[in-house]
Coordinates of C-alpha atoms and ligand atoms in Angstrom, one line a residue:
M292 CA -26.6 16.1 -27.2
K293 CA -24.0 14.1 -28.9
A294 CA -20.4 12.3 -27.4
N295 CA -17.6 13.1 -28.1
L296 CA -16.1 9.0 -27.7
V297 CA -18.8 6.4 -28.0
L298 CA -17.8 3.0 -26.8
K299 CA -19.1 0.2 -27.7
N300 CA -19.5 -3.9 -29.1
A301 CA -17.9 -3.7 -25.2
S302 CA -18.5 -6.2 -21.9
V303 CA -19.1 -2.8 -20.0
Y304 CA -19.6 -3.9 -16.3
T305 CA -20.4 -1.5 -14.5
V306 CA -20.9 -1.8 -10.5
N307 CA -23.4 -0.5 -10.7
S308 CA -26.1 -2.8 -9.1
N309 CA -29.2 -0.8 -10.3
Q310 CA -27.8 -1.6 -14.1
S311 CA -24.8 -4.0 -13.8
W312 CA -24.3 -4.3 -17.7
A313 CA -24.0 -3.1 -20.5
E314 CA -23.0 -2.3 -24.0
A315 CA -21.6 0.8 -25.0
I316 CA -20.7 4.2 -23.1
A317 CA -21.2 7.4 -24.9
I318 CA -18.8 9.9 -23.1
T319 CA -19.0 14.1 -23.3
D320 CA -15.7 16.5 -21.9
D321 CA -14.9 14.2 -18.7
K322 CA -18.7 12.6 -18.1
I323 CA -20.8 10.4 -18.8
I324 CA -23.5 11.0 -20.5
F325 CA -25.6 7.5 -21.6
V326 CA -25.1 3.4 -20.4
G327 CA -26.8 1.2 -22.7
T328 CA -27.1 -1.3 -25.4
D329 CA -25.1 -0.4 -29.1
A330 CA -28.6 -0.2 -30.7
E331 CA -29.7 3.3 -27.9
V332 CA -25.9 4.8 -28.1
G333 CA -26.1 5.4 -31.8
A334 CA -28.7 8.3 -30.7
Y335 CA -26.1 9.8 -29.2
I336 CA -23.5 10.0 -32.1
D337 CA -22.2 12.2 -35.0
S338 CA -20.0 13.9 -37.9
N339 CA -17.9 14.8 -34.3
T340 CA -17.9 11.3 -32.6
A341 CA -15.3 8.8 -31.7
V342 CA -16.6 6.0 -31.5
M343 CA -14.4 2.4 -30.2
D344 CA -15.4 -0.4 -31.1
L345 CA -14.8 -3.0 -28.5
N346 CA -15.2 -6.7 -30.3
G347 CA -16.4 -8.3 -26.6
K348 CA -13.3 -6.4 -24.8
M349 CA -14.2 -5.6 -21.2
V350 CA -14.7 -2.7 -19.7
L351 CA -14.6 -1.4 -15.8
P352 CA -14.7 1.7 -13.3
A353 CA -10.3 2.5 -13.8
F354 CA -9.4 1.1 -10.2
V355 CA -8.5 2.6 -7.3
D356 CA -5.3 2.0 -5.1
S357 CA -5.8 2.9 -1.4
H358 CA -3.4 3.3 0.1
M359 CA 0.1 4.3 -1.3
H360 CA 3.5 6.1 -0.7
P361 CA 3.6 7.3 -4.5
A362 CA 6.4 11.0 -3.9
L363 CA 8.7 8.4 -1.7
S364 CA 7.7 4.8 -3.7
A365 CA 8.4 6.8 -8.0
H366 CA 11.5 9.1 -6.1
L367 CA 13.8 6.0 -5.1
Y368 CA 12.4 3.9 -7.8
Q369 CA 13.1 7.7 -10.5
Y370 CA 16.4 8.5 -9.3
Q371 CA 17.8 6.6 -5.3
L372 CA 19.7 2.4 -5.3
S373 CA 17.1 0.5 -6.0
L374 CA 16.5 -3.3 -3.7
F375 CA 13.8 -4.6 -5.8
N376 CA 13.2 -7.6 -7.6
M377 CA 16.2 -9.2 -7.1
T378 CA 16.3 -12.7 -6.4
G379 CA 18.5 -15.9 -7.1
K380 CA 19.9 -18.3 -4.9
D381 CA 22.4 -16.6 -2.5
Q382 CA 20.7 -13.1 -2.4
I383 CA 23.3 -11.3 0.3
Q384 CA 25.8 -11.1 -2.4
A385 CA 22.7 -10.2 -4.9
Y386 CA 22.2 -6.7 -2.5
L387 CA 26.1 -6.3 -2.3
N388 CA 27.0 -6.0 -5.7
A389 CA 23.9 -3.4 -6.4
I390 CA 25.0 -1.6 -3.6
H391 CA 28.9 -1.6 -4.6
K392 CA 27.9 -0.6 -8.2
F393 CA 25.7 1.9 -7.4
V394 CA 28.0 3.6 -4.9
E395 CA 31.3 4.0 -7.3
T396 CA 28.7 4.9 -10.4
H397 CA 26.9 8.0 -7.9
P398 CA 30.4 9.7 -6.6
N399 CA 29.1 12.1 -5.8
A400 CA 26.5 11.5 -3.6
Q401 CA 26.5 12.7 -0.3
W402 CA 25.0 9.9 1.3
I403 CA 24.1 6.4 -0.5
I404 CA 20.5 6.9 -0.3
G405 CA 18.0 3.9 -1.4
G406 CA 15.4 0.2 0.0
G407 CA 13.8 -2.3 -1.5
Y408 CA 15.6 -5.1 0.3
L409 CA 13.8 -7.8 2.4
R410 CA 14.2 -9.4 5.2
S411 CA 13.7 -12.4 5.6
A412 CA 16.6 -12.8 3.4
F413 CA 18.9 -12.6 6.8
D414 CA 17.9 -14.0 9.9
E415 CA 16.9 -12.3 12.8
I416 CA 19.5 -9.4 13.9
G417 CA 19.4 -8.1 9.9
P418 CA 22.0 -7.2 7.8
R419 CA 24.9 -5.9 9.2
K420 CA 26.6 -2.5 9.3
E421 CA 30.3 -4.1 7.8
W422 CA 29.0 -5.8 4.8
L423 CA 28.1 -2.0 3.7
D424 CA 31.5 -0.4 5.6
E425 CA 33.8 -3.1 3.0
I426 CA 31.7 -1.3 0.1
I427 CA 32.0 2.5 1.5
S428 CA 33.2 3.8 4.7
D429 CA 34.2 7.6 4.5
R430 CA 30.3 8.3 3.3
P431 CA 27.5 7.0 5.6
I432 CA 24.8 5.0 3.2
A433 CA 21.4 4.2 4.6
I434 CA 18.5 2.2 2.6
T435 CA 14.7 0.9 3.9
S436 CA 13.9 -2.7 3.7
K437 CA 11.7 -3.0 1.4
D438 CA 7.9 -2.9 3.8
G439 CA 9.5 -0.3 4.9
H440 CA 10.1 -1.1 9.1
S441 CA 13.5 -1.4 8.9
M442 CA 17.0 0.5 8.0
W443 CA 20.6 -0.6 6.9
V444 CA 23.3 1.3 7.5
N445 CA 26.8 1.7 7.8
S446 CA 28.9 3.3 10.4
K447 CA 28.9 6.6 9.1
A448 CA 25.8 6.8 9.0
L449 CA 25.3 5.7 12.5
E450 CA 28.1 7.8 13.3
L451 CA 26.9 10.8 12.3
A452 CA 23.9 10.2 14.7
Q453 CA 25.1 9.3 17.4
I454 CA 24.4 5.6 17.6
T455 CA 26.6 4.3 19.9
K456 CA 26.9 1.0 21.4
N457 CA 25.5 3.0 25.0
T458 CA 22.7 5.0 23.4
P459 CA 19.0 3.5 25.1
Q460 CA 16.3 2.4 22.6
P461 CA 14.5 4.5 21.4
N462 CA 9.9 4.5 23.0
E463 CA 9.1 3.3 19.0
G464 CA 11.8 1.8 18.0
V465 CA 14.6 -1.1 17.8
I466 CA 18.3 -0.1 17.3
K467 CA 19.7 -3.3 16.6
K468 CA 22.3 -4.7 18.3
D469 CA 25.6 -6.9 17.5
P470 CA 24.6 -10.0 20.5
K471 CA 27.8 -10.7 21.3
T472 CA 29.5 -6.5 21.2
G473 CA 26.4 -5.5 22.1
E474 CA 27.3 -3.0 19.5
P475 CA 25.2 -0.9 17.0
S476 CA 25.4 -3.9 14.4
G477 CA 23.6 -2.0 10.8
L478 CA 20.0 -2.2 11.1
L479 CA 17.5 0.2 13.0
Q480 CA 13.5 -0.6 13.0
E481 CA 10.7 1.6 13.0
P482 CA 10.7 6.1 13.1
G483 CA 12.4 5.3 16.9
A484 CA 15.2 4.0 15.3
M485 CA 15.2 4.9 12.4
N486 CA 14.6 9.0 12.4
L487 CA 18.2 9.7 14.4
V488 CA 20.1 8.7 10.9
G489 CA 16.3 9.8 8.7
H490 CA 17.0 13.8 10.1
L491 CA 19.8 13.9 8.7
I492 CA 19.4 13.0 4.9
P493 CA 18.2 15.4 2.8
P494 CA 15.5 16.0 1.0
P495 CA 14.9 15.4 -2.3
P496 CA 14.6 18.4 -4.7
K497 CA 10.2 19.6 -6.1
E498 CA 12.0 19.3 -9.0
E499 CA 12.8 15.3 -8.3
I500 CA 9.1 15.0 -7.0
K501 CA 7.6 16.1 -9.2
K502 CA 9.6 13.9 -12.3
S503 CA 9.5 10.8 -10.7
L504 CA 5.9 11.7 -9.4
L505 CA 5.4 11.9 -13.6
W506 CA 7.1 8.8 -14.2
L507 CA 4.9 7.3 -11.8
Q508 CA 1.3 8.1 -13.5
E509 CA 2.6 6.9 -17.1
W510 CA 3.1 3.2 -15.2
L511 CA 0.2 3.3 -13.2
N512 CA -2.5 4.4 -15.9
T513 CA -0.5 1.0 -18.2
K514 CA -2.6 -0.8 -15.0
G515 CA -5.9 0.8 -15.4
I516 CA -5.1 3.5 -11.3
T517 CA -6.2 7.1 -12.0
T518 CA -6.9 7.2 -8.3
T519 CA -4.9 7.0 -5.2
H520 CA -4.9 7.7 -1.3
E521 CA -1.2 8.6 -0.6
A522 CA -0.8 7.7 2.5
M523 CA 2.1 9.2 4.5
L524 CA 1.6 13.0 4.4
G525 CA 4.6 13.9 6.8
I526 CA 3.3 18.1 7.5
E527 CA 7.4 19.6 7.2
D528 CA 7.4 17.4 3.7
R529 CA 6.3 21.0 2.5
H530 CA 8.7 20.1 -0.9
I531 CA 6.0 16.9 -1.5
Y532 CA 2.7 18.5 -1.5
E533 CA 3.6 22.1 -2.5
A534 CA 4.6 19.0 -5.9
Y535 CA 1.3 17.1 -5.7
D536 CA -0.4 20.6 -5.7
E537 CA 1.6 22.9 -8.1
L538 CA 1.5 19.8 -11.2
A539 CA -2.8 19.3 -10.1
Q540 CA -3.0 22.5 -10.6
A541 CA -1.0 22.8 -13.7
G542 CA -3.5 20.3 -15.0
K543 CA -0.2 17.9 -15.3
L544 CA -1.7 14.7 -13.5
T545 CA -3.7 12.1 -14.4
L546 CA -4.1 10.1 -11.8
R547 CA -6.0 11.4 -8.7
Y548 CA -5.2 12.6 -5.2
R549 CA -6.0 12.7 -2.1
A550 CA -3.9 12.0 1.3
S551 CA -3.4 12.0 4.6
W552 CA -0.9 14.1 6.9
T553 CA 0.5 12.1 9.5
I554 CA 0.6 12.6 13.2
S555 CA 3.8 11.5 15.3
P556 CA 3.4 10.2 18.5
E557 CA 7.2 12.0 19.1
G558 CA 5.2 15.0 19.1
D559 CA 2.3 17.3 21.3
A560 CA -1.1 16.0 18.9
R561 CA -2.8 18.3 19.4
T562 CA -0.1 20.7 17.7
Q563 CA 0.1 19.1 14.9
I564 CA -3.6 18.3 14.6
E565 CA -4.2 21.7 14.4
Q566 CA -0.9 22.1 11.4
G567 CA -3.0 19.9 9.8
K568 CA -5.9 21.5 9.4
A569 CA -4.4 25.1 8.4
L570 CA -2.8 22.5 5.7
V571 CA -6.0 20.1 4.5
K572 CA -7.9 23.5 2.9
Q573 CA -4.5 24.8 1.4
F574 CA -5.8 22.3 -0.9
T575 CA -8.2 22.5 -3.2
H576 CA -7.8 20.7 -6.7
P577 CA -10.0 18.6 -7.5
H578 CA -6.4 16.3 -8.5
F579 CA -4.8 16.7 -5.3
K580 CA -6.8 17.3 -2.0
A581 CA -5.4 15.7 1.9
H582 CA -7.8 16.0 4.5
S583 CA -7.7 12.8 6.5
F584 CA -4.8 11.6 9.3
K585 CA -2.9 8.8 9.4
F586 CA -1.9 6.5 12.9
F587 CA 0.6 4.3 13.3
A588 CA -1.4 2.1 15.6
D589 CA 2.0 -0.7 15.5
H590 CA 4.1 -1.5 13.1
V591 CA 5.2 -5.0 11.7
I592 CA 5.4 -8.4 12.5
E593 CA 8.2 -9.3 10.2
E594 CA 10.1 -6.2 13.2
E595 CA 8.0 -7.8 15.5
T596 CA 6.9 -4.8 15.8
G597 CA 3.5 -5.9 14.8
Y598 CA 1.1 -5.1 18.4
L599 CA -0.4 -9.0 19.3
L600 CA -3.2 -9.7 22.1
E601 CA 0.0 -12.9 22.6
P602 CA 3.6 -12.7 22.9
Y603 CA 5.5 -13.5 20.0
A604 CA 5.6 -17.3 19.6
H605 CA 9.4 -17.0 18.2
R606 CA 10.7 -15.0 22.1
D607 CA 11.4 -16.7 25.5
D608 CA 9.4 -13.6 26.1
D609 CA 6.4 -12.3 26.5
W610 CA 7.2 -9.9 24.0
R611 CA 4.3 -8.4 22.5
G612 CA 5.3 -6.0 20.0
I613 CA 4.8 -2.1 19.9
K614 CA 1.1 -0.4 20.5
V615 CA 2.7 3.0 19.5
W616 CA -0.4 5.8 21.3
D617 CA -1.4 5.9 24.3
D618 CA -5.3 4.7 24.7
R619 CA -5.6 8.4 25.9
I620 CA -3.5 10.9 23.9
L621 CA -5.3 8.7 21.3
Q622 CA -8.9 9.0 22.1
K623 CA -8.3 13.0 22.6
A624 CA -6.5 12.9 18.7
F625 CA -8.6 10.7 17.2
A626 CA -11.4 14.0 19.2
Q627 CA -9.9 16.4 17.7
I628 CA -9.8 15.2 13.6
D629 CA -13.5 13.7 14.2
A630 CA -14.8 17.5 15.7
A631 CA -13.5 19.2 12.8
G632 CA -15.9 17.0 10.0
Y633 CA -11.8 15.3 9.3
Q634 CA -10.8 10.8 8.3
I635 CA -8.6 9.6 10.3
H636 CA -6.7 6.4 8.3
V637 CA -4.9 4.1 10.7
H638 CA -2.2 1.3 9.9
V639 CA -3.3 -1.7 11.6
I640 CA -1.2 -4.6 11.5
G641 CA -2.1 -7.1 15.4
D642 CA -4.6 -8.0 16.1
A643 CA -4.0 -5.6 19.4
A644 CA -3.2 -2.9 17.8
A645 CA -7.0 -3.5 15.3
K646 CA -8.7 -3.3 19.8
Y647 CA -7.5 -0.7 21.3
T648 CA -7.5 1.0 17.7
V649 CA -11.2 0.1 17.4
D650 CA -11.5 0.7 21.0
A651 CA -10.6 4.0 20.7
L652 CA -13.1 4.9 17.2
E653 CA -15.8 3.7 18.6
K654 CA -16.3 6.6 22.1
L655 CA -16.4 8.3 18.7
V656 CA -20.0 7.5 18.2
D657 CA -21.0 9.1 21.7
L658 CA -19.4 12.3 20.7
N659 CA -20.7 12.6 17.3
R660 CA -23.2 10.3 16.5
N661 CA -24.2 10.3 13.9
R662 CA -21.9 12.0 11.0
D663 CA -20.5 10.2 7.7
A664 CA -16.3 9.1 9.0
R665 CA -15.4 7.0 7.4
H666 CA -12.1 6.9 9.2
S667 CA -10.4 3.8 8.4
F668 CA -7.9 0.7 8.4
A669 CA -4.7 -0.3 6.4
H670 CA -3.8 -3.6 6.5
L671 CA -4.8 -5.5 9.4
Q672 CA -2.8 -8.6 9.2
L673 CA -4.7 -9.7 12.6
A674 CA -8.1 -9.4 14.3
R675 CA -9.8 -11.0 16.1
P676 CA -14.0 -11.9 15.4
E677 CA -15.7 -9.3 17.7
D678 CA -13.3 -6.6 16.7
I679 CA -13.9 -7.2 12.8
Q680 CA -17.8 -7.6 13.7
R681 CA -17.1 -4.2 14.9
M682 CA -15.3 -2.6 12.5
G683 CA -18.4 -2.8 10.3
K684 CA -21.2 -1.3 13.5
L685 CA -18.5 1.7 12.6
G686 CA -19.2 0.9 8.7
L687 CA -15.3 1.2 8.8
S688 CA -13.1 1.3 5.6
V689 CA -10.1 -1.3 5.5
H690 CA -7.6 -0.8 2.8
A691 CA -6.3 -4.6 3.1
S692 CA -3.7 -5.9 0.6
P693 CA -4.1 -8.9 -1.3
Y694 CA -0.9 -9.2 -2.9
W695 CA -0.1 -10.0 0.5
M696 CA -2.8 -12.5 1.3
N697 CA -0.3 -16.0 -0.3
L698 CA 0.9 -18.7 1.6
D699 CA 4.8 -17.8 0.5
D700 CA 8.7 -17.7 1.8
Y701 CA 8.2 -14.8 3.7
F702 CA 5.3 -17.3 5.1
W703 CA 7.3 -19.9 6.1
K704 CA 10.7 -17.5 6.9
L705 CA 9.1 -15.1 9.0
N706 CA 5.3 -15.5 9.9
L707 CA 5.3 -18.9 10.3
P708 CA 7.7 -18.6 13.0
Y709 CA 6.7 -15.5 15.4
L710 CA 3.3 -15.7 15.0
G711 CA 3.5 -20.0 15.7
H712 CA 1.6 -22.5 14.0
E713 CA -3.0 -20.9 15.0
R714 CA -1.8 -17.3 13.6
A715 CA 0.5 -18.2 11.3
F716 CA -2.4 -20.9 9.8
N717 CA -6.0 -19.5 10.7
Q718 CA -5.8 -16.0 11.6
Q719 CA -4.4 -14.2 8.7
Y720 CA -5.9 -11.7 6.8
P721 CA -9.5 -12.0 7.7
F722 CA -10.6 -10.9 3.9
N723 CA -14.3 -12.0 3.3
S724 CA -15.1 -11.5 6.9
L725 CA -15.1 -8.1 6.7
F726 CA -17.6 -7.7 3.9
N727 CA -19.6 -9.8 5.4
A728 CA -19.6 -7.8 8.6
G729 CA -20.3 -5.0 6.5
V730 CA -17.0 -3.3 6.5
N731 CA -16.3 -1.1 3.1
V732 CA -13.3 -3.3 1.5
T733 CA -10.8 -1.5 -0.5
V734 CA -7.7 -2.5 -1.9
A735 CA -4.5 -1.7 -1.6
S736 CA -0.4 -1.9 -2.6
D737 CA 1.1 -0.2 -0.3
F738 CA 4.0 0.7 -3.1
W739 CA 6.5 0.7 -2.1
V740 CA 5.8 -2.7 -0.3
T741 CA 4.2 -3.9 -3.7
E742 CA 4.3 -3.0 -7.1
P743 CA 0.3 -1.9 -7.9
D744 CA -1.2 -4.3 -10.5
P745 CA -4.8 -4.8 -10.0
V746 CA -5.7 -7.7 -11.7
K747 CA -3.0 -10.0 -10.0
A748 CA -4.6 -8.5 -6.1
I749 CA -8.1 -9.0 -7.5
Y750 CA -6.7 -12.7 -8.4
N751 CA -4.4 -12.9 -5.4
G752 CA -8.2 -12.1 -3.6
M753 CA -9.6 -14.9 -4.4
T754 CA -7.4 -17.6 -4.3
R755 CA -5.1 -16.5 -1.6
Q756 CA -1.6 -18.4 -3.3
I757 CA 0.9 -16.2 -5.5
S758 CA -0.4 -17.0 -8.9
Q759 CA 1.3 -19.8 -11.8
K760 CA 3.2 -16.8 -13.6
E761 CA 4.8 -15.3 -10.5
F762 CA 5.6 -18.2 -9.3
D763 CA 7.5 -19.0 -12.3
S764 CA 9.4 -15.5 -12.9
D765 CA 10.4 -15.5 -8.7
Y766 CA 11.0 -18.9 -7.4
G767 CA 10.5 -21.1 -11.0
S768 CA 14.4 -21.6 -11.3
E769 CA 14.9 -23.3 -7.8
S770 CA 14.7 -26.7 -7.1
N771 CA 13.4 -26.8 -3.5
Y772 CA 10.4 -24.5 -4.3
R773 CA 6.8 -26.9 -4.9
R774 CA 3.8 -24.4 -4.9
V775 CA 0.6 -26.3 -4.6
S776 CA -2.2 -24.9 -5.9
D777 CA -4.3 -27.8 -4.3
P778 CA -5.8 -26.3 -1.1
N779 CA -5.8 -29.3 0.3
A780 CA -2.4 -30.4 0.0
K781 CA -0.7 -31.1 2.8
L782 CA 2.0 -28.6 2.7
E783 CA 6.4 -29.2 3.3
N784 CA 7.8 -27.0 4.4
G785 CA 9.3 -24.0 2.0
D786 CA 6.1 -24.8 -0.3
L787 CA 4.4 -22.5 -1.8
G788 CA 0.7 -22.6 -1.7
V789 CA -2.8 -21.2 -0.9
L790 CA -3.0 -19.4 2.9
P791 CA -5.8 -20.5 5.2
P792 CA -8.3 -19.7 6.2
L793 CA -10.3 -21.1 2.2
D794 CA -13.5 -19.3 3.6
E795 CA -11.6 -16.0 4.7
R796 CA -11.0 -15.5 -0.2
A797 CA -13.2 -13.2 -2.1
N798 CA -14.9 -13.7 -5.2
L799 CA -14.9 -11.9 -8.2
E800 CA -17.4 -8.8 -7.5
K801 CA -16.3 -8.1 -4.8
M802 CA -13.0 -7.9 -5.8
I803 CA -14.3 -6.0 -8.7
L804 CA -16.0 -3.6 -6.2
A805 CA -13.2 -3.5 -3.2
S806 CA -11.1 -2.3 -6.7
T807 CA -13.3 0.6 -7.5
L808 CA -16.5 2.0 -5.3
N809 CA -15.6 1.3 -2.3
G810 CA -12.5 2.7 -3.5
A811 CA -14.3 5.3 -4.5
Y812 CA -17.2 5.5 -1.5
A813 CA -12.9 5.7 1.2
N814 CA -12.2 9.0 -0.1
F815 CA -15.2 10.4 -0.6
L816 CA -15.4 9.8 -4.9
D817 CA -18.3 7.7 -4.6
E818 CA -20.3 10.4 -7.0
A819 CA -17.9 11.3 -9.4
I820 CA -15.4 8.0 -10.1
G821 CA -16.4 4.0 -9.3
S822 CA -18.8 2.8 -11.2
I823 CA -20.0 3.5 -14.9
E824 CA -23.3 6.0 -14.1
V825 CA -24.3 8.7 -16.3
G826 CA -23.0 11.3 -14.5
K827 CA -20.2 10.4 -13.4
L828 CA -16.3 11.1 -14.9
A829 CA -15.7 8.7 -17.0
D830 CA -12.7 6.9 -15.6
L831 CA -12.3 4.4 -17.2
V832 CA -10.3 1.1 -18.5
V833 CA -10.6 -1.7 -20.9
L834 CA -9.1 -5.8 -20.4
E835 CA -9.0 -7.1 -23.0
D836 CA -11.2 -10.2 -21.9
N837 CA -13.9 -10.2 -19.2
L838 CA -12.8 -11.3 -15.8
F839 CA -16.5 -12.9 -15.4
D840 CA -15.7 -15.6 -18.4
I841 CA -12.0 -17.0 -18.9
D842 CA -10.0 -19.1 -16.2
I843 CA -9.6 -17.5 -12.7
E844 CA -5.2 -18.1 -14.0
Q845 CA -5.7 -16.1 -16.3
I846 CA -7.2 -12.4 -14.2
P847 CA -3.6 -11.9 -13.3
E848 CA -3.0 -12.6 -17.2
T849 CA -5.7 -10.3 -18.0
Q850 CA -4.1 -6.8 -20.6
V851 CA -5.1 -3.7 -19.6
V852 CA -5.7 -2.5 -23.5
M853 CA -6.6 1.2 -23.0
T854 CA -7.5 3.6 -19.3
L855 CA -8.9 6.8 -19.8
F856 CA -9.3 9.6 -16.8
E857 CA -12.0 11.7 -17.1
G858 CA -12.2 11.3 -20.8
K859 CA -9.5 11.1 -21.7
L860 CA -7.1 8.0 -23.3
V861 CA -4.1 8.7 -20.8
Y862 CA -3.1 4.8 -21.7
S863 CA -3.0 2.6 -25.0
A864 CA -1.2 -0.2 -24.9
K865 CA -1.6 0.2 -29.2
E866 CA 0.5 3.0 -28.4
Ligands
ZN178 ZN1 1.2 2.5 4.3

């Protein structure tokens, strides 16, 4: 058999434990037909074979980003007001200037919508409606935070949603109030409060979603990503799932999607799951399938909505955050999904959220003992060691975000005061212990929360600090910050350092595994992709340097040279 394409003279790290390294790969159509030495690959070459001499560059299986929000994020980046990547001395003023400019340049937009502000730029009450009212008072504004867990609105939006001083607090959320007047201050936290405004915003046209997804896949291909998981597909969001499916059917995707249907505690879970099960069967294209169900066990620390075993440290009540689900209802919902043969995907941040969700998943084992279920958690900021052991025993995947495992500005301004010293310094983001417990650890950007960049995630997971380059671009001009790369140095408040515990750093082999084969496994794709083996699809990424040979500080700088999706070149740095 002759190959269409041969890659040779390369450092091929296969993520196949039977043959870790190779020099050459032969590809016919969409599949790998040979992995081995330069000498042997000659047998697959004839006059029709394109041969690429890679001059020692590294080849890896293409990256899997196992939890992100592609449709919402791409639409925000392409069509909405973006407050991402704004840093400066007066961050609030920078946000207000950008909002002002967007409002002026979009005179016909009925709603001003957007996202990306950092919660750490504001005090505990958060951004205020009055600042937006000064910019525009006759059209509603709704801007979602960078972490997606709060929304900044003006008075017009509050008025349309009929939110007043007297509106009772919703179950799964908080309407922040001005401590002096008791009036809504302009910040809505979590879905229970955000949806009061959110459900009034007209959904974007399907064509806009499709255009933004095409833009996004091109960008992700430049980062070496060819598979991702859409982690929050609304059962009602026809315009979104149809956009994915229509692109897949038209053969336009250069990114493979798996997806999770969101189950909300606001409606009847049983009915939603039945609707989701019907939708699962509608989508069968190999580039877009959705056989997983998404739950939020809790929310996030920075909005005081992550669910903790011990109270938040900065408050004088015994507030422990939001427990989204009643145990019995959650248990029933899990059982319904598991019995139907589908996956469960749970957002888990706090240690109490981890505990009650593991409790519920453990009960499934008795119901359905030997099923290959591959249920998963996303994020996991805090978890007791005994619960991590239980996750390993259950064979769970954890979609971790090494991007967040840093001792940064967010740590000093939010994590440390909210969690207190012990939890902030010694318990955040267990990572290496997940691998050691036998958990299937994957890498997730949670985009738009973090912009995907797998080599950066590899670096963060290995070091638990931000790179010098990231420091220079985000903090460098501000004299009050220092980057301290010595993990044993004594830190002063505000220093950007290494997030303890140090033994939670993972090595390069584990980081590559988590970024490739483990992500494939979590999505039932490990027989098709995730390693470089004969018979698998040729989803490959070529990196400028062999990550095993370079200085660790160079890892996040490593350039993607090309990306192949099912044997087709979908990105080349040369072009
Ligand atoms: Zn997410």
